[in-house]
PDB file of C-alpha atoms and ligand atoms in Angstrom:
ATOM      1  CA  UNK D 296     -23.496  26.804 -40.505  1.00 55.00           C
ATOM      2  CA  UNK D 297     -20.689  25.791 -42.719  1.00 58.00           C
ATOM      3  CA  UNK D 298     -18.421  27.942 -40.729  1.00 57.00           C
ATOM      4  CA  UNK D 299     -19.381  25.488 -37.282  1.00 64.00           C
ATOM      5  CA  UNK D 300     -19.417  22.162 -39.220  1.00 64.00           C
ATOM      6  CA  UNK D 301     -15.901  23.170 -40.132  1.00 67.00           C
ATOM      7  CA  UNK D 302     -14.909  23.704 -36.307  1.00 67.00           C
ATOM      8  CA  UNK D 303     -16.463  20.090 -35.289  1.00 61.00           C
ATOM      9  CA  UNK D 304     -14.364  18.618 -38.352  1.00 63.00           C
ATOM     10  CA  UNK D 305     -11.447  19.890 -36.874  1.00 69.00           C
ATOM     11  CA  UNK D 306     -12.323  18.745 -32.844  1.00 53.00           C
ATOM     12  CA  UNK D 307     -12.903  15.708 -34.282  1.00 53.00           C
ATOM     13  CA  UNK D 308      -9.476  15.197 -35.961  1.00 70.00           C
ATOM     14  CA  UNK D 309      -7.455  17.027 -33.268  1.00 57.00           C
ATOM     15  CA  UNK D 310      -9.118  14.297 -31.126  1.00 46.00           C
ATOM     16  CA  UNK D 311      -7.997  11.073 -33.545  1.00 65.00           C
ATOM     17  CA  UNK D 312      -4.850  12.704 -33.740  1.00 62.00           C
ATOM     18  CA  UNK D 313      -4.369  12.730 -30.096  1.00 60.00           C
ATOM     19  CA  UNK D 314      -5.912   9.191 -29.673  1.00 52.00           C
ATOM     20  CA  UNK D 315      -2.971   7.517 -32.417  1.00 66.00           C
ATOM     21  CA  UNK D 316      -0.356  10.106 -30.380  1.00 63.00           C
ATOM     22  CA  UNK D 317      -1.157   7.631 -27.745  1.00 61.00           C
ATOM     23  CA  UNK D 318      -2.058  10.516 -25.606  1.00 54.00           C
ATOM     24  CA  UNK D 319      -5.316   9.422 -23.820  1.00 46.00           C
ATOM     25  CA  UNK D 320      -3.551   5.668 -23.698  1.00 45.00           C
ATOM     26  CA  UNK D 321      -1.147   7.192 -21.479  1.00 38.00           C
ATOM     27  CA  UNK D 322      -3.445   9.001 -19.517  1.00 39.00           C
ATOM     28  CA  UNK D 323      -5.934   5.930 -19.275  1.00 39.00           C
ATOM     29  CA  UNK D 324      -2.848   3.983 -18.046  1.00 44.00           C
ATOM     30  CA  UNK D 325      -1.799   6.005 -15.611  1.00 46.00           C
ATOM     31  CA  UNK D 326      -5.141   6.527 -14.309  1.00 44.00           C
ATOM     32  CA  UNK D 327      -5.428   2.589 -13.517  1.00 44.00           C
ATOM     33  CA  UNK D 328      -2.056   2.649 -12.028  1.00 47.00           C
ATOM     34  CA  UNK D 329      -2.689   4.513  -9.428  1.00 48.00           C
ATOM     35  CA  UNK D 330      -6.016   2.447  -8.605  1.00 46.00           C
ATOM     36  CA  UNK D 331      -4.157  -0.881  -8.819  1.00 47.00           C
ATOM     37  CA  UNK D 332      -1.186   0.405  -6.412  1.00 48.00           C
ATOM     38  CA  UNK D 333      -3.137   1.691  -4.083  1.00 50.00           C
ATOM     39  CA  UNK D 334      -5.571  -1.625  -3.836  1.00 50.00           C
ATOM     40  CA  UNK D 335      -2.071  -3.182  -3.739  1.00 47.00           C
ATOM     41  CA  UNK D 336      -1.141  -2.384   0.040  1.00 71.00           C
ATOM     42  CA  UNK D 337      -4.511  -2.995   1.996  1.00 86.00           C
ATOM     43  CA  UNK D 338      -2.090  -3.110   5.296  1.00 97.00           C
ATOM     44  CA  UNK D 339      -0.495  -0.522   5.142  1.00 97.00           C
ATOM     45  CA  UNK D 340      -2.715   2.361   6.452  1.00 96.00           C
ATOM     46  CA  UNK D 341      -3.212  -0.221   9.253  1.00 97.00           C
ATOM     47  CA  UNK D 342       0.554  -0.206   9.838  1.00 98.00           C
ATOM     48  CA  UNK D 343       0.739   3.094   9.890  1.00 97.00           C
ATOM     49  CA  UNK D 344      -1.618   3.435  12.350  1.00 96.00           C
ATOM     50  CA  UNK D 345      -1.062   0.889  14.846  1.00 97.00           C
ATOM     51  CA  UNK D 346       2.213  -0.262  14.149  1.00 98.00           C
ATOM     52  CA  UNK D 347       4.579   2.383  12.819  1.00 98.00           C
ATOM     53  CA  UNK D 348       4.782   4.290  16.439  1.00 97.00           C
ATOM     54  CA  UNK D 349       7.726   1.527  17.899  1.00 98.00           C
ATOM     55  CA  UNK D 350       8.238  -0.337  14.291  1.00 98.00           C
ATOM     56  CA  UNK D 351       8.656   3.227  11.626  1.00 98.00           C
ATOM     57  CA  UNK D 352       6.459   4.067   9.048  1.00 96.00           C
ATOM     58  CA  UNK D 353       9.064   2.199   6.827  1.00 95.00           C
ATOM     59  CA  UNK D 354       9.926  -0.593   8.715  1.00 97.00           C
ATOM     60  CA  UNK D 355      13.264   1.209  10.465  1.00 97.00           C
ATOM     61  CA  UNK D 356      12.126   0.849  13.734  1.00 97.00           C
ATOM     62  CA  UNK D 357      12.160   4.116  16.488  1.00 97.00           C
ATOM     63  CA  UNK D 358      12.002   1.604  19.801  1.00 96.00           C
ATOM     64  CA  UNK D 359      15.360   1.082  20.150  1.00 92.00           C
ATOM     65  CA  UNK D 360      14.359  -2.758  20.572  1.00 94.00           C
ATOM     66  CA  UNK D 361      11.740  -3.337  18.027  1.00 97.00           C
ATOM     67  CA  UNK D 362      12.844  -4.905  15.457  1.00 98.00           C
ATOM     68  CA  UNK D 363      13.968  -3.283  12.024  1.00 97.00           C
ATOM     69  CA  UNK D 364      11.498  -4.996   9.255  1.00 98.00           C
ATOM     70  CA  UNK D 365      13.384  -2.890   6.367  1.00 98.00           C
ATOM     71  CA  UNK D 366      16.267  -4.388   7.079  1.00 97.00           C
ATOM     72  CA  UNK D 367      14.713  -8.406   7.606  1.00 98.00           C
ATOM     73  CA  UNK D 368      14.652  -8.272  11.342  1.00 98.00           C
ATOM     74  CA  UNK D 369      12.705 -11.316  12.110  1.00 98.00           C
ATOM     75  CA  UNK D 370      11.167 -11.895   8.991  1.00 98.00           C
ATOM     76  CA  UNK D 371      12.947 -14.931   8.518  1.00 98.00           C
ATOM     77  CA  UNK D 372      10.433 -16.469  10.583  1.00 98.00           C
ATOM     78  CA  UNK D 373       6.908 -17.875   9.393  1.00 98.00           C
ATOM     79  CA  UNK D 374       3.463 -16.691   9.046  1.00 98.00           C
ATOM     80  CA  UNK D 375       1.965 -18.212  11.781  1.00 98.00           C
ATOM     81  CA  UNK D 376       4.564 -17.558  14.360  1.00 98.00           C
ATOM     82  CA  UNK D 377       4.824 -13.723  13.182  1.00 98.00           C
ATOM     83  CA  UNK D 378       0.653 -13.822  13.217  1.00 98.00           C
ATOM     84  CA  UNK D 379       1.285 -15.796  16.856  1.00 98.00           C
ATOM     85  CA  UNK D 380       3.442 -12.640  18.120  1.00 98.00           C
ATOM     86  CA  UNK D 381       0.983  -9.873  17.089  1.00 98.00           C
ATOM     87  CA  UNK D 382      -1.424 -11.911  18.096  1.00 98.00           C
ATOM     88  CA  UNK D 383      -0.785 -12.420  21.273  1.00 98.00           C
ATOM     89  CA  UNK D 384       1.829  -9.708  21.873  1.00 98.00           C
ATOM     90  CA  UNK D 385       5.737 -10.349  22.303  1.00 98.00           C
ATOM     91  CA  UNK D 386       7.395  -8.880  25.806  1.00 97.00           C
ATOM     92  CA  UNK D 387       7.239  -4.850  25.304  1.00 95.00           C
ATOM     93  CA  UNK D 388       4.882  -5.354  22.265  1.00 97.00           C
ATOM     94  CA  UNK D 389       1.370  -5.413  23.100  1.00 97.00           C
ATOM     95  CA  UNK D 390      -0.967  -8.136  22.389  1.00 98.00           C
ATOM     96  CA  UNK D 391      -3.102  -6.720  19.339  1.00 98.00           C
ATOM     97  CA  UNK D 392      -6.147  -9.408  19.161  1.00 98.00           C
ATOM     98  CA  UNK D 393      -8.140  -7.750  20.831  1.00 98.00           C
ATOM     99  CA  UNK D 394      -7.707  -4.454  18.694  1.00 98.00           C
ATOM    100  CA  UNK D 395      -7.297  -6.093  15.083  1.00 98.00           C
ATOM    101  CA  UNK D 396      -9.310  -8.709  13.422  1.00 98.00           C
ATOM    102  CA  UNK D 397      -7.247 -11.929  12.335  1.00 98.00           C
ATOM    103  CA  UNK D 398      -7.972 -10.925   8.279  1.00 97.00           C
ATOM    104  CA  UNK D 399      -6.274  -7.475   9.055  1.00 98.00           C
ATOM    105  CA  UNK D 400      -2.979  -8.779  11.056  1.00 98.00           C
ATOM    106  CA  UNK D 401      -3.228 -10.813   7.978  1.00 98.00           C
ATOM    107  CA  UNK D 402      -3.030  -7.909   5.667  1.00 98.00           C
ATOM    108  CA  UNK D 403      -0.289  -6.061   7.806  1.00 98.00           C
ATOM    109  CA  UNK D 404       1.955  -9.326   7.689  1.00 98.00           C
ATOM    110  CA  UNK D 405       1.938  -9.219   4.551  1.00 97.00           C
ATOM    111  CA  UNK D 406       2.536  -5.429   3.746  1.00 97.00           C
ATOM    112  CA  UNK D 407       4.946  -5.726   6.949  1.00 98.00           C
ATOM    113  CA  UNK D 408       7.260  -8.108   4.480  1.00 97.00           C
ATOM    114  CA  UNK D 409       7.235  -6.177   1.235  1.00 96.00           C
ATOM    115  CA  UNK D 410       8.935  -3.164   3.689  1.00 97.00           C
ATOM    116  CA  UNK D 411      12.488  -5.542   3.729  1.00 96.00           C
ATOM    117  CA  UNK D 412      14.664  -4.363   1.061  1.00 82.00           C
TER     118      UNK D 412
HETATM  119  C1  HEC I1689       4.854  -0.396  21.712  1.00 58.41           C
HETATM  120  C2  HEC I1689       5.707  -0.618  20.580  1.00 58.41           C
HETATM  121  C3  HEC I1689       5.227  -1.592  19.518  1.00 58.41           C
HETATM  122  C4  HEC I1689       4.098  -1.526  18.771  1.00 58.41           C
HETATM  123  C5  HEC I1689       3.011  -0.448  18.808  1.00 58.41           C
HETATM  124  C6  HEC I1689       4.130  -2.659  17.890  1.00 58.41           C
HETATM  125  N1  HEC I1689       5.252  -3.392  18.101  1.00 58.41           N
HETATM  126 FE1  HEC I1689       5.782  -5.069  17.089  1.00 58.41          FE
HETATM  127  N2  HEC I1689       7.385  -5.290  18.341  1.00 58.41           N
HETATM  128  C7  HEC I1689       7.779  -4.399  19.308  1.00 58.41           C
HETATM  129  C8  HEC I1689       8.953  -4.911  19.982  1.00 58.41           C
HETATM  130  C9  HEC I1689       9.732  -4.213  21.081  1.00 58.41           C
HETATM  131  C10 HEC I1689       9.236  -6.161  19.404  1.00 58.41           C
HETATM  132  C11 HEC I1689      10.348  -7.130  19.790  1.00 58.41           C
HETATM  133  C12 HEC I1689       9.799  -8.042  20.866  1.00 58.41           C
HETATM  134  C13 HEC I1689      10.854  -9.008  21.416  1.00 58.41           C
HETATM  135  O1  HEC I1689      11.387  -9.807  20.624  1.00 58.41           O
HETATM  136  O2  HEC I1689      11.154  -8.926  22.595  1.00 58.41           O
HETATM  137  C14 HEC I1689       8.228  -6.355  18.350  1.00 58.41           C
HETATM  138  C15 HEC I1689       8.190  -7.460  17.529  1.00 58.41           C
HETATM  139  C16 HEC I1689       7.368  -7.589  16.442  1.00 58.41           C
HETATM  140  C17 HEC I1689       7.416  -8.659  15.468  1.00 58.41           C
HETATM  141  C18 HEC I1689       8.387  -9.844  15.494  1.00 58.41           C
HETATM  142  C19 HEC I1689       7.747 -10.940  16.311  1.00 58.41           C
HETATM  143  C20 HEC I1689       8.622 -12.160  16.430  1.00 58.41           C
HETATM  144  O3  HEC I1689       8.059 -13.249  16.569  1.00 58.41           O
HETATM  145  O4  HEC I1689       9.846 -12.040  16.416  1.00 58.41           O
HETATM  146  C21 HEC I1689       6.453  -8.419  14.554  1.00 58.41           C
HETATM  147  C22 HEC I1689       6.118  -9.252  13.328  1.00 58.41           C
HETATM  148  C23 HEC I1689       5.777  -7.217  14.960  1.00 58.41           C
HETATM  149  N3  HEC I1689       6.363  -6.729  16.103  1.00 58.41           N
HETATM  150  C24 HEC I1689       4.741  -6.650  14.283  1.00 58.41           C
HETATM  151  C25 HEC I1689       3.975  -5.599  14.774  1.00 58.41           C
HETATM  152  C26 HEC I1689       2.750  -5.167  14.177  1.00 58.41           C
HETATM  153  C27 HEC I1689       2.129  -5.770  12.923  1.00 58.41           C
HETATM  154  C28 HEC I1689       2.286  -4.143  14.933  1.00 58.41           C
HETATM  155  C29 HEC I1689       1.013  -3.362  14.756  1.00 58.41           C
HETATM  156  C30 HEC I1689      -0.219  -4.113  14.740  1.00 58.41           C
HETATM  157  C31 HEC I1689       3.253  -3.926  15.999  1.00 58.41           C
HETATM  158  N4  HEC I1689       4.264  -4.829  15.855  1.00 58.41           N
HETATM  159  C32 HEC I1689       3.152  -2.932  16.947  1.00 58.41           C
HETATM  160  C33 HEC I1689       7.162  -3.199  19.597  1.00 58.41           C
HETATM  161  C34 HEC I1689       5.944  -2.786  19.100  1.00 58.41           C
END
């Protein structure tokens, strides 16, 4: 009996000695990280599968003409005429309004700009 109350003693410090190590702060920490960076990007699986084909998964384009977002191409322009071109397609590019809803071109504008280094 003594022998067991001894063994939870010592679980019980090993535990608040981890805890002020900072141990399970870390752990905690990181644990949230990766929820917060992945609710970061809601876009970007839509990118990836509708977009990255002619533009790259990371913005350097494969279609020789499409443009290059990781290097700016075009995203000098605004919102609404970048939301116009998806929209409603731009020569090779096909129109995508009838394949995406206006919230997610919305969402893939704006992962589409954080791809410019
Ligand atoms: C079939 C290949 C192809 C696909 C798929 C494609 N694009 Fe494009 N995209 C192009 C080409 C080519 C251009 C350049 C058009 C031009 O200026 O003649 C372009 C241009 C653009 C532009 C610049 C428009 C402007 O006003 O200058 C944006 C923004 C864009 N695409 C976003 C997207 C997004 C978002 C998707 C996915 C929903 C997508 N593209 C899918 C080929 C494609």
């Amino acid at each position: 009996m003594r022998m067991r109350k001894n063994t939870m003693l010592d679980l019980l410090r090993i535990l608040r000695t981890a805890c002020s190590s900072g141990v399970l702060v870390c752990l905690l920490v990181a644990v949230l990280n990766v929820g917060s960076a992945r609710a970061a990007a809601p876009g970007q699986e839509l990118f990836e599968m509708n977009c990255a084909v002619c533009h790259g998964k990371d913005g350097v384009s494969i279609l020789p003409n499409a443009p290059h977002f990781a290097k700016g191409d075009r995203l000098e322009k605004t919102d609404d005429l970048l939301f116009a071109s998806i929209a409603d397609g731009l020569n090779v590019m096909p129109p995508w309004k009838n394949v995406l809803s206006e919230e997610q071109i919305s969402e893939i504008l704006v992962y589409v700009r954080t791809l410019a280094k």
